[in-house]
Amino acid sequence: MRRIAHIDMDAFFASCELSQYPELRGVPMVVGGRRSDAPTVKPDGTREFARLRDYVGRGVLTTASYEARKFGVRSAMPTMTAARLAPDAIILPVNFELYRKHSRLFKEAVASVSSVIEDIGIDEVYCDVSMLEDDSETIARRLKTAVVEATSGLTCSVGLAPNKLLAKLSSEMQKPDGFTILTMEDLPGRVWPMAASKINGIGPKANERLASFGIDTIGDLAEREEPWLIEKFGRSYGAWLYRVAHGLDDRPVVTYSEPVSMSRETTFERDLHAVRDREELGTAFKALCDQVAADLARKGYVSKKIGVKLRFDDFKTVTRDVTLPSAIGDARSLRKAASSCIKRIDMVRTIRLLGIKAGTLSRPGSVEDAEDSAQLELKFE
């Protein structure tokens, strides 16, 4: 019988920060500040932290600790809104290097229990444990213990069930730092009372439409016949709704998949002018290209399609891309291609966000080596 585990780290970014600043345990804290919000060390050796009440800007939160969530603060919330809800909460800048480190340790810990892993995000994975001899509770505890030990104290929540759908639902049932085991027999008592929106794949619009038919819970959905769902929601989606309402999911744990693209972007702390802030824009442009090139090299890919994204002060987003005759991977060639895209954008407003993207990826051995090309500097004209 299949046994699939879904392992989800608890408040991952916040937990990573607490590993650096243990004095913040039990204190409302959010992540999403600027570099200037980094803590400072006082003469007595203690650290002084920035507070949400002093934040001025237009950023959004990356995450919030469970203590901050009690005030209604949540991830993706505008930081100024969070400041009104929890003015005394600590705010820390984003530290992706730290998060990537703990993500790697977390996934290595899961792999020590079972090597059949599907990586679905920086802080969550699916794991097929069907071949393990231990009972489900023992496996769940082994996974949790391995993660805590590997990450020096970070906790996770584990769901273990016959398929990926139920495993993901169950991992949410006892958060944080819990585990839940579901079987098909548990559907009526434990799954059907849950909101239909808890199913991954039922978004806000679909949930609103379901509600218009009086369908609020997974159990409500399970009461509808498949032909009715197909009539109302289409053949493919309607049939899928019927299956998931009855806990049916035969998707395998996919241990490897080719990336579609790699990208990096940055939102500026202030809107930048194409001419007056040319040097700052050029520095950011070069850094993003260098980061994408490093990502390509680290994962062993080259790219034939390079694109740029600009978001202006009116929130209008413009993208441009170019398809190259041969694939590239080095930063110099990437800058040249991205520069050609930027030249095709009318710089009529100040710039809020800049992004660089490499698509149409392949392995170097499968394409002709890119010809060396002269560097073309970024020009904002």
mmCIF file of C-alpha atoms in Angstrom:
data_model
loop_
_atom_site.group_PDB
_atom_site.id
_atom_site.type_symbol
_atom_site.label_atom_id
_atom_site.label_comp_id
_atom_site.label_asym_id
_atom_site.label_seq_id
_atom_site.Cartn_x
_atom_site.Cartn_y
_atom_site.Cartn_z
ATOM 1 C CA MET A 1 0.000 0.000 0.000
ATOM 2 C CA ARG A 2 1.264 3.463 -0.897
ATOM 3 C CA ARG A 3 2.399 5.692 1.935
ATOM 4 C CA ILE A 4 3.271 9.261 0.981
ATOM 5 C CA ALA A 5 4.602 11.847 3.414
ATOM 6 C CA HIS A 6 4.322 15.601 2.992
ATOM 7 C CA ILE A 7 6.904 17.431 5.087
ATOM 8 C CA ASP A 8 6.333 21.153 5.561
ATOM 9 C CA MET A 9 8.672 23.377 7.560
ATOM 10 C CA ASP A 10 7.009 25.560 10.214
ATOM 11 C CA ALA A 11 7.156 29.340 9.544
ATOM 12 C CA PHE A 12 10.359 28.543 7.708
ATOM 13 C CA PHE A 13 11.933 31.964 7.087
ATOM 14 C CA ALA A 14 11.052 33.146 10.587
ATOM 15 C CA SER A 15 12.420 29.930 12.091
ATOM 16 C CA CYS A 16 15.687 30.368 10.189
ATOM 17 C CA GLU A 17 16.032 33.860 11.645
ATOM 18 C CA LEU A 18 15.353 32.567 15.155
ATOM 19 C CA SER A 19 18.267 30.172 14.736
ATOM 20 C CA GLN A 20 20.447 33.303 14.456
ATOM 21 C CA TYR A 21 18.628 35.385 17.047
ATOM 22 C CA PRO A 22 17.374 33.009 19.766
ATOM 23 C CA GLU A 23 16.521 35.966 21.997
ATOM 24 C CA LEU A 24 13.523 36.606 19.710
ATOM 25 C CA ARG A 25 11.813 33.298 20.550
ATOM 26 C CA GLY A 26 8.278 33.976 21.730
ATOM 27 C CA VAL A 27 8.387 37.546 20.404
ATOM 28 C CA PRO A 28 6.257 38.804 17.482
ATOM 29 C CA MET A 29 8.630 39.038 14.516
ATOM 30 C CA VAL A 30 8.320 39.518 10.762
ATOM 31 C CA VAL A 31 10.717 39.134 7.838
ATOM 32 C CA GLY A 32 10.611 41.532 4.924
ATOM 33 C CA GLY A 33 12.593 44.570 5.918
ATOM 34 C CA ARG A 34 15.399 46.402 4.160
ATOM 35 C CA ARG A 35 19.110 46.019 4.765
ATOM 36 C CA SER A 36 18.878 49.075 7.015
ATOM 37 C CA ASP A 37 16.569 47.064 9.301
ATOM 38 C CA ALA A 38 19.341 44.620 10.220
ATOM 39 C CA PRO A 39 19.995 44.412 13.972
ATOM 40 C CA THR A 40 22.882 46.384 15.476
ATOM 41 C CA VAL A 41 25.162 45.386 18.327
ATOM 42 C CA LYS A 42 25.169 47.709 21.335
ATOM 43 C CA PRO A 43 28.287 48.439 23.435
ATOM 44 C CA ASP A 44 27.224 45.855 26.024
ATOM 45 C CA GLY A 45 27.150 43.140 23.346
ATOM 46 C CA THR A 46 23.380 42.807 23.152
ATOM 47 C CA ARG A 47 21.507 43.321 19.901
ATOM 48 C CA GLU A 48 19.071 46.101 19.096
ATOM 49 C CA PHE A 49 16.303 45.265 16.630
ATOM 50 C CA ALA A 50 14.194 47.434 14.367
ATOM 51 C CA ARG A 51 10.457 47.660 15.100
ATOM 52 C CA LEU A 52 7.571 47.631 12.667
ATOM 53 C CA ARG A 53 6.310 50.952 14.021
ATOM 54 C CA ASP A 54 9.393 52.691 12.602
ATOM 55 C CA TYR A 55 9.058 51.211 9.124
ATOM 56 C CA VAL A 56 8.339 53.586 6.258
ATOM 57 C CA GLY A 57 8.158 52.133 2.758
ATOM 58 C CA ARG A 58 6.111 50.027 0.400
ATOM 59 C CA GLY A 59 7.518 46.543 0.932
ATOM 60 C CA VAL A 60 5.553 43.374 1.652
ATOM 61 C CA LEU A 61 6.223 40.739 4.291
ATOM 62 C CA THR A 62 7.953 37.505 3.390
ATOM 63 C CA THR A 63 6.735 35.762 6.525
ATOM 64 C CA ALA A 64 5.683 36.280 10.120
ATOM 65 C CA SER A 65 6.296 34.283 13.259
ATOM 66 C CA TYR A 66 3.347 32.525 14.875
ATOM 67 C CA GLU A 67 3.384 35.173 17.624
ATOM 68 C CA ALA A 68 2.980 37.934 15.017
ATOM 69 C CA ARG A 69 0.203 36.033 13.245
ATOM 70 C CA LYS A 70 -1.933 36.322 16.363
ATOM 71 C CA PHE A 71 -2.243 40.044 15.550
ATOM 72 C CA GLY A 72 -3.543 39.291 12.048
ATOM 73 C CA VAL A 73 -0.143 39.719 10.392
ATOM 74 C CA ARG A 74 0.550 37.342 7.504
ATOM 75 C CA SER A 75 2.944 36.795 4.616
ATOM 76 C CA ALA A 76 2.481 38.936 1.472
ATOM 77 C CA MET A 77 0.833 41.661 3.574
ATOM 78 C CA PRO A 78 2.022 45.254 2.925
ATOM 79 C CA THR A 79 4.519 46.063 5.642
ATOM 80 C CA MET A 80 2.822 49.351 6.496
ATOM 81 C CA THR A 81 -0.431 47.439 7.116
ATOM 82 C CA ALA A 82 1.413 45.025 9.393
ATOM 83 C CA ALA A 83 2.903 47.997 11.257
ATOM 84 C CA ARG A 84 -0.593 49.185 12.156
ATOM 85 C CA LEU A 85 -1.584 45.726 13.398
ATOM 86 C CA ALA A 86 1.574 44.909 15.370
ATOM 87 C CA PRO A 87 3.670 48.065 15.801
ATOM 88 C CA ASP A 88 5.940 46.527 18.440
ATOM 89 C CA ALA A 89 6.848 43.475 16.336
ATOM 90 C CA ILE A 90 10.490 43.041 15.366
ATOM 91 C CA ILE A 91 11.290 43.409 11.657
ATOM 92 C CA LEU A 92 14.277 41.701 10.013
ATOM 93 C CA PRO A 93 15.642 41.925 6.454
ATOM 94 C CA VAL A 94 15.341 38.959 4.104
ATOM 95 C CA ASN A 95 18.365 36.621 4.178
ATOM 96 C CA PHE A 96 18.014 34.165 1.304
ATOM 97 C CA GLU A 97 21.515 32.757 1.785
ATOM 98 C CA LEU A 98 20.508 31.614 5.270
ATOM 99 C CA TYR A 99 17.219 30.146 4.011
ATOM 100 C CA ARG A 100 18.892 28.207 1.202
ATOM 101 C CA LYS A 101 21.368 26.745 3.682
ATOM 102 C CA HIS A 102 18.629 25.470 6.005
ATOM 103 C CA SER A 103 16.561 24.266 3.053
ATOM 104 C CA ARG A 104 19.461 22.099 1.920
ATOM 105 C CA LEU A 105 19.925 20.691 5.431
ATOM 106 C CA PHE A 106 16.194 19.979 5.724
ATOM 107 C CA LYS A 107 16.070 18.076 2.436
ATOM 108 C CA GLU A 108 19.222 16.115 3.237
ATOM 109 C CA ALA A 109 17.590 15.080 6.514
ATOM 110 C CA VAL A 110 14.476 13.816 4.711
ATOM 111 C CA ALA A 111 16.695 11.943 2.244
ATOM 112 C CA SER A 112 18.318 10.122 5.161
ATOM 113 C CA VAL A 113 14.937 8.479 5.815
ATOM 114 C CA SER A 114 13.842 7.874 2.209
ATOM 115 C CA SER A 115 15.562 8.833 -1.035
ATOM 116 C CA VAL A 116 12.308 8.966 -3.044
ATOM 117 C CA ILE A 117 11.719 12.719 -2.715
ATOM 118 C CA GLU A 118 9.851 15.304 -4.767
ATOM 119 C CA ASP A 119 11.160 18.824 -4.171
ATOM 120 C CA ILE A 120 8.228 21.248 -4.393
ATOM 121 C CA GLY A 121 9.605 24.343 -2.690
ATOM 122 C CA ILE A 122 12.261 25.795 -0.458
ATOM 123 C CA ASP A 123 10.417 24.555 2.644
ATOM 124 C CA GLU A 124 8.385 21.494 1.630
ATOM 125 C CA VAL A 125 8.772 18.107 -0.033
ATOM 126 C CA TYR A 126 6.839 14.935 -0.757
ATOM 127 C CA CYS A 127 8.478 11.657 0.216
ATOM 128 C CA ASP A 128 7.446 8.110 -0.748
ATOM 129 C CA VAL A 129 7.922 5.882 2.304
ATOM 130 C CA SER A 130 5.965 2.885 0.989
ATOM 131 C CA MET A 131 8.986 0.581 1.051
ATOM 132 C CA LEU A 132 9.973 1.323 4.655
ATOM 133 C CA GLU A 133 9.199 -1.409 7.162
ATOM 134 C CA ASP A 134 8.353 0.818 10.130
ATOM 135 C CA ASP A 135 4.785 1.740 10.981
ATOM 136 C CA SER A 136 3.507 5.168 9.896
ATOM 137 C CA GLU A 137 3.834 6.856 13.286
ATOM 138 C CA THR A 138 7.438 5.709 13.646
ATOM 139 C CA ILE A 139 8.263 7.033 10.161
ATOM 140 C CA ALA A 140 6.645 10.387 10.904
ATOM 141 C CA ARG A 141 8.640 10.722 14.121
ATOM 142 C CA ARG A 142 11.866 9.701 12.340
ATOM 143 C CA LEU A 143 11.326 12.405 9.733
ATOM 144 C CA LYS A 144 10.678 15.064 12.359
ATOM 145 C CA THR A 145 13.672 14.053 14.473
ATOM 146 C CA ALA A 146 15.989 13.995 11.452
ATOM 147 C CA VAL A 147 14.942 17.516 10.450
ATOM 148 C CA VAL A 148 15.309 18.950 13.950
ATOM 149 C CA GLU A 149 18.785 17.461 14.359
ATOM 150 C CA ALA A 150 20.016 18.494 10.890
ATOM 151 C CA THR A 151 18.804 22.080 11.183
ATOM 152 C CA SER A 152 19.774 22.599 14.832
ATOM 153 C CA GLY A 153 16.235 22.956 16.102
ATOM 154 C CA LEU A 154 13.958 23.902 13.198
ATOM 155 C CA THR A 155 10.651 22.062 13.325
ATOM 156 C CA CYS A 156 8.392 20.678 10.620
ATOM 157 C CA SER A 157 4.888 19.276 10.312
ATOM 158 C CA VAL A 158 4.387 15.887 8.686
ATOM 159 C CA GLY A 159 1.343 14.419 6.988
ATOM 160 C CA LEU A 160 1.345 10.748 6.048
ATOM 161 C CA ALA A 161 -1.389 9.281 3.845
ATOM 162 C CA PRO A 162 -2.053 6.961 0.876
ATOM 163 C CA ASN A 163 -1.462 9.750 -1.681
ATOM 164 C CA LYS A 164 -0.089 13.247 -2.202
ATOM 165 C CA LEU A 165 -3.483 14.959 -1.953
ATOM 166 C CA LEU A 166 -4.270 13.571 1.494
ATOM 167 C CA ALA A 167 -0.673 13.882 2.696
ATOM 168 C CA LYS A 168 -0.680 17.617 2.020
ATOM 169 C CA LEU A 169 -4.062 18.076 3.693
ATOM 170 C CA SER A 170 -2.919 16.129 6.738
ATOM 171 C CA SER A 171 0.317 18.083 7.193
ATOM 172 C CA GLU A 172 -1.794 21.184 7.903
ATOM 173 C CA MET A 173 -3.901 19.541 10.588
ATOM 174 C CA GLN A 174 -1.479 19.809 13.508
ATOM 175 C CA LYS A 175 0.756 22.752 12.738
ATOM 176 C CA PRO A 176 3.231 23.660 14.041
ATOM 177 C CA ASP A 177 5.538 20.796 14.995
ATOM 178 C CA GLY A 178 2.969 18.032 14.667
ATOM 179 C CA PHE A 179 2.181 15.009 12.556
ATOM 180 C CA THR A 180 -1.049 13.519 11.234
ATOM 181 C CA ILE A 181 -1.683 10.101 9.718
ATOM 182 C CA LEU A 182 -4.691 9.660 7.439
ATOM 183 C CA THR A 183 -6.235 6.604 5.815
ATOM 184 C CA MET A 184 -9.097 6.389 3.343
ATOM 185 C CA GLU A 185 -11.340 5.412 6.256
ATOM 186 C CA ASP A 186 -10.677 8.847 7.791
ATOM 187 C CA LEU A 187 -12.326 10.741 4.925
ATOM 188 C CA PRO A 188 -15.830 11.179 6.442
ATOM 189 C CA GLY A 189 -14.685 12.171 9.913
ATOM 190 C CA ARG A 190 -11.524 14.174 9.288
ATOM 191 C CA VAL A 191 -11.342 15.323 5.672
ATOM 192 C CA TRP A 192 -14.916 16.020 4.600
ATOM 193 C CA PRO A 193 -15.519 18.628 7.357
ATOM 194 C CA MET A 194 -12.587 20.714 5.968
ATOM 195 C CA ALA A 195 -13.209 23.752 3.780
ATOM 196 C CA ALA A 196 -13.146 22.955 0.065
ATOM 197 C CA SER A 197 -10.551 25.712 -0.404
ATOM 198 C CA LYS A 198 -8.055 23.600 1.586
ATOM 199 C CA ILE A 199 -7.565 21.419 -1.497
ATOM 200 C CA ASN A 200 -4.576 22.548 -3.496
ATOM 201 C CA GLY A 201 -6.080 23.405 -6.881
ATOM 202 C CA ILE A 202 -9.282 25.035 -5.663
ATOM 203 C CA GLY A 203 -8.421 28.707 -5.890
ATOM 204 C CA PRO A 204 -10.449 31.774 -4.853
ATOM 205 C CA LYS A 205 -12.504 31.936 -8.060
ATOM 206 C CA ALA A 206 -13.338 28.221 -8.065
ATOM 207 C CA ASN A 207 -14.129 28.360 -4.362
ATOM 208 C CA GLU A 208 -16.469 31.300 -4.919
ATOM 209 C CA ARG A 209 -18.273 29.402 -7.666
ATOM 210 C CA LEU A 210 -18.552 26.291 -5.501
ATOM 211 C CA ALA A 211 -20.001 28.424 -2.715
ATOM 212 C CA SER A 212 -22.632 29.763 -5.131
ATOM 213 C CA PHE A 213 -23.909 26.178 -5.376
ATOM 214 C CA GLY A 214 -23.889 25.728 -1.597
ATOM 215 C CA ILE A 215 -20.611 23.797 -1.592
ATOM 216 C CA ASP A 216 -18.466 25.000 1.305
ATOM 217 C CA THR A 217 -16.738 21.859 2.584
ATOM 218 C CA ILE A 218 -15.011 18.911 0.968
ATOM 219 C CA GLY A 219 -17.930 16.817 2.200
ATOM 220 C CA ASP A 220 -20.385 19.072 0.356
ATOM 221 C CA LEU A 221 -18.329 18.504 -2.778
ATOM 222 C CA ALA A 222 -18.280 14.729 -2.239
ATOM 223 C CA GLU A 223 -22.097 14.679 -2.180
ATOM 224 C CA ARG A 224 -22.301 15.930 -5.777
ATOM 225 C CA GLU A 225 -22.400 13.429 -8.617
ATOM 226 C CA GLU A 226 -19.607 13.473 -11.180
ATOM 227 C CA PRO A 227 -21.904 14.284 -14.169
ATOM 228 C CA TRP A 228 -23.216 17.339 -12.308
ATOM 229 C CA LEU A 229 -19.692 18.585 -11.556
ATOM 230 C CA ILE A 230 -18.655 18.082 -15.187
ATOM 231 C CA GLU A 231 -21.726 19.994 -16.371
ATOM 232 C CA LYS A 232 -20.984 22.939 -14.084
ATOM 233 C CA PHE A 233 -17.175 22.996 -14.176
ATOM 234 C CA GLY A 234 -16.170 21.323 -17.448
ATOM 235 C CA ARG A 235 -15.048 17.794 -18.252
ATOM 236 C CA SER A 236 -11.498 17.955 -16.949
ATOM 237 C CA TYR A 237 -11.919 20.140 -13.854
ATOM 238 C CA GLY A 238 -15.281 18.628 -12.931
ATOM 239 C CA ALA A 239 -13.884 15.086 -13.046
ATOM 240 C CA TRP A 240 -10.898 16.231 -10.988
ATOM 241 C CA LEU A 241 -13.170 17.812 -8.358
ATOM 242 C CA TYR A 242 -15.065 14.549 -8.025
ATOM 243 C CA ARG A 243 -11.866 12.552 -7.545
ATOM 244 C CA VAL A 244 -10.240 14.825 -4.975
ATOM 245 C CA ALA A 245 -13.466 15.089 -2.966
ATOM 246 C CA HIS A 246 -13.263 11.312 -2.555
ATOM 247 C CA GLY A 247 -9.555 11.392 -1.653
ATOM 248 C CA LEU A 248 -8.407 9.881 -4.957
ATOM 249 C CA ASP A 249 -4.977 10.879 -6.300
ATOM 250 C CA ASP A 250 -2.644 8.598 -8.249
ATOM 251 C CA ARG A 251 0.103 11.146 -8.933
ATOM 252 C CA PRO A 252 3.563 9.655 -8.381
ATOM 253 C CA VAL A 253 6.308 11.249 -6.320
ATOM 254 C CA VAL A 254 8.424 12.820 -9.067
ATOM 255 C CA THR A 255 12.052 12.688 -8.045
ATOM 256 C CA TYR A 256 13.419 14.790 -10.896
ATOM 257 C CA SER A 257 12.175 17.435 -13.309
ATOM 258 C CA GLU A 258 13.887 19.832 -15.687
ATOM 259 C CA PRO A 259 13.504 23.531 -14.792
ATOM 260 C CA VAL A 260 11.671 25.669 -17.322
ATOM 261 C CA SER A 261 13.555 28.876 -16.561
ATOM 262 C CA MET A 262 15.729 30.643 -14.019
ATOM 263 C CA SER A 263 15.268 34.249 -12.995
ATOM 264 C CA ARG A 264 16.279 36.886 -10.503
ATOM 265 C CA GLU A 265 14.631 40.211 -9.739
ATOM 266 C CA THR A 266 14.865 43.056 -7.268
ATOM 267 C CA THR A 267 12.435 45.695 -6.062
ATOM 268 C CA PHE A 268 14.175 48.991 -5.379
ATOM 269 C CA GLU A 269 13.710 50.784 -2.085
ATOM 270 C CA ARG A 270 12.880 53.920 -4.088
ATOM 271 C CA ASP A 271 11.817 54.461 -7.680
ATOM 272 C CA LEU A 272 14.885 54.937 -9.887
ATOM 273 C CA HIS A 273 15.158 57.310 -12.830
ATOM 274 C CA ALA A 274 16.613 55.875 -16.042
ATOM 275 C CA VAL A 275 19.067 58.774 -16.433
ATOM 276 C CA ARG A 276 19.646 60.274 -12.986
ATOM 277 C CA ASP A 277 20.021 56.850 -11.343
ATOM 278 C CA ARG A 278 21.802 55.201 -14.241
ATOM 279 C CA GLU A 279 24.761 54.058 -12.131
ATOM 280 C CA GLU A 280 22.564 52.411 -9.485
ATOM 281 C CA LEU A 281 20.433 50.746 -12.156
ATOM 282 C CA GLY A 282 23.534 49.529 -13.964
ATOM 283 C CA THR A 283 24.922 48.022 -10.755
ATOM 284 C CA ALA A 284 21.652 46.217 -10.074
ATOM 285 C CA PHE A 285 21.461 45.008 -13.680
ATOM 286 C CA LYS A 286 24.970 43.563 -13.575
ATOM 287 C CA ALA A 287 24.330 41.872 -10.207
ATOM 288 C CA LEU A 288 21.134 40.218 -11.466
ATOM 289 C CA CYS A 289 22.832 38.969 -14.637
ATOM 290 C CA ASP A 290 25.733 37.621 -12.597
ATOM 291 C CA GLN A 291 23.303 35.828 -10.257
ATOM 292 C CA VAL A 292 21.362 34.219 -13.116
ATOM 293 C CA ALA A 293 24.624 33.144 -14.764
ATOM 294 C CA ALA A 294 25.771 31.640 -11.455
ATOM 295 C CA ASP A 295 22.439 29.793 -11.115
ATOM 296 C CA LEU A 296 22.824 28.376 -14.628
ATOM 297 C CA ALA A 297 26.392 27.265 -13.946
ATOM 298 C CA ARG A 298 25.562 25.708 -10.575
ATOM 299 C CA LYS A 299 22.727 23.642 -12.034
ATOM 300 C CA GLY A 300 24.455 22.854 -15.324
ATOM 301 C CA TYR A 301 22.282 24.661 -17.874
ATOM 302 C CA VAL A 302 22.595 27.114 -20.731
ATOM 303 C CA SER A 303 19.848 29.307 -22.176
ATOM 304 C CA LYS A 304 18.688 30.411 -25.619
ATOM 305 C CA LYS A 305 15.992 32.857 -24.494
ATOM 306 C CA ILE A 306 16.883 35.852 -22.320
ATOM 307 C CA GLY A 307 14.277 38.263 -21.002
ATOM 308 C CA VAL A 308 13.966 41.360 -18.840
ATOM 309 C CA LYS A 309 11.104 42.653 -16.721
ATOM 310 C CA LEU A 310 10.579 46.232 -15.632
ATOM 311 C CA ARG A 311 7.859 47.471 -13.311
ATOM 312 C CA PHE A 312 7.335 51.208 -13.295
ATOM 313 C CA ASP A 313 6.095 53.541 -10.565
ATOM 314 C CA ASP A 314 2.498 53.180 -11.831
ATOM 315 C CA PHE A 315 2.815 49.388 -11.333
ATOM 316 C CA LYS A 316 2.691 48.753 -15.076
ATOM 317 C CA THR A 317 4.940 45.793 -15.905
ATOM 318 C CA VAL A 318 6.752 45.506 -19.235
ATOM 319 C CA THR A 319 8.674 42.450 -20.451
ATOM 320 C CA ARG A 320 10.941 41.963 -23.441
ATOM 321 C CA ASP A 321 12.884 38.874 -24.519
ATOM 322 C CA VAL A 322 15.229 37.715 -27.237
ATOM 323 C CA THR A 323 15.825 34.238 -28.676
ATOM 324 C CA LEU A 324 19.502 33.656 -29.479
ATOM 325 C CA PRO A 325 20.981 31.588 -32.329
ATOM 326 C CA SER A 326 22.938 29.509 -29.797
ATOM 327 C CA ALA A 327 22.650 28.920 -26.073
ATOM 328 C CA ILE A 328 24.662 30.941 -23.560
ATOM 329 C CA GLY A 329 25.490 30.646 -19.901
ATOM 330 C CA ASP A 330 28.193 33.191 -19.091
ATOM 331 C CA ALA A 331 27.402 36.523 -17.457
ATOM 332 C CA ARG A 332 28.928 38.639 -20.225
ATOM 333 C CA SER A 333 26.782 37.122 -22.983
ATOM 334 C CA LEU A 334 23.749 37.247 -20.725
ATOM 335 C CA ARG A 335 24.287 40.976 -20.105
ATOM 336 C CA LYS A 336 24.586 41.606 -23.820
ATOM 337 C CA ALA A 337 21.326 39.812 -24.591
ATOM 338 C CA ALA A 338 19.454 41.454 -21.705
ATOM 339 C CA SER A 339 20.758 44.883 -22.734
ATOM 340 C CA SER A 340 19.297 44.410 -26.205
ATOM 341 C CA CYS A 341 15.908 43.774 -24.576
ATOM 342 C CA ILE A 342 16.098 46.878 -22.397
ATOM 343 C CA LYS A 343 16.815 49.062 -25.419
ATOM 344 C CA ARG A 344 13.359 48.123 -26.726
ATOM 345 C CA ILE A 345 11.569 49.557 -23.681
ATOM 346 C CA ASP A 346 10.442 53.177 -23.556
ATOM 347 C CA MET A 347 11.741 54.596 -20.269
ATOM 348 C CA VAL A 348 8.985 57.136 -19.700
ATOM 349 C CA ARG A 349 8.537 56.541 -15.956
ATOM 350 C CA THR A 350 10.731 55.790 -12.970
ATOM 351 C CA ILE A 351 11.510 52.147 -12.292
ATOM 352 C CA ARG A 352 10.271 50.144 -9.304
ATOM 353 C CA LEU A 353 11.462 46.625 -10.174
ATOM 354 C CA LEU A 354 14.039 45.041 -12.474
ATOM 355 C CA GLY A 355 14.241 41.357 -13.345
ATOM 356 C CA ILE A 356 16.361 39.087 -15.563
ATOM 357 C CA LYS A 357 15.176 35.706 -16.845
ATOM 358 C CA ALA A 358 16.869 32.834 -18.691
ATOM 359 C CA GLY A 359 14.532 30.438 -20.515
ATOM 360 C CA THR A 360 14.602 27.638 -23.111
ATOM 361 C CA LEU A 361 17.135 25.783 -20.987
ATOM 362 C CA SER A 362 19.259 22.862 -22.101
ATOM 363 C CA ARG A 363 22.385 21.003 -21.080
ATOM 364 C CA PRO A 364 25.606 22.355 -22.593
ATOM 365 C CA GLY A 365 26.391 19.103 -24.381
ATOM 366 C CA SER A 366 23.090 19.140 -26.246
ATOM 367 C CA VAL A 367 23.632 22.432 -28.064
ATOM 368 C CA GLU A 368 26.425 24.217 -29.881
ATOM 369 C CA ASP A 369 28.717 26.187 -27.644
ATOM 370 C CA ALA A 370 27.812 29.853 -27.609
ATOM 371 C CA GLU A 371 30.264 32.087 -29.450
ATOM 372 C CA ASP A 372 32.114 34.561 -27.339
ATOM 373 C CA SER A 373 30.629 38.008 -27.695
ATOM 374 C CA ALA A 374 31.769 41.452 -26.738
ATOM 375 C CA GLN A 375 30.268 42.951 -23.620
ATOM 376 C CA LEU A 376 27.498 45.467 -24.239
ATOM 377 C CA GLU A 377 27.030 47.840 -21.338
ATOM 378 C CA LEU A 378 23.563 48.669 -20.063
ATOM 379 C CA LYS A 379 22.275 51.916 -21.476
ATOM 380 C CA PHE A 380 19.228 53.782 -20.227
ATOM 381 C CA GLU A 381 18.473 56.404 -22.846
#
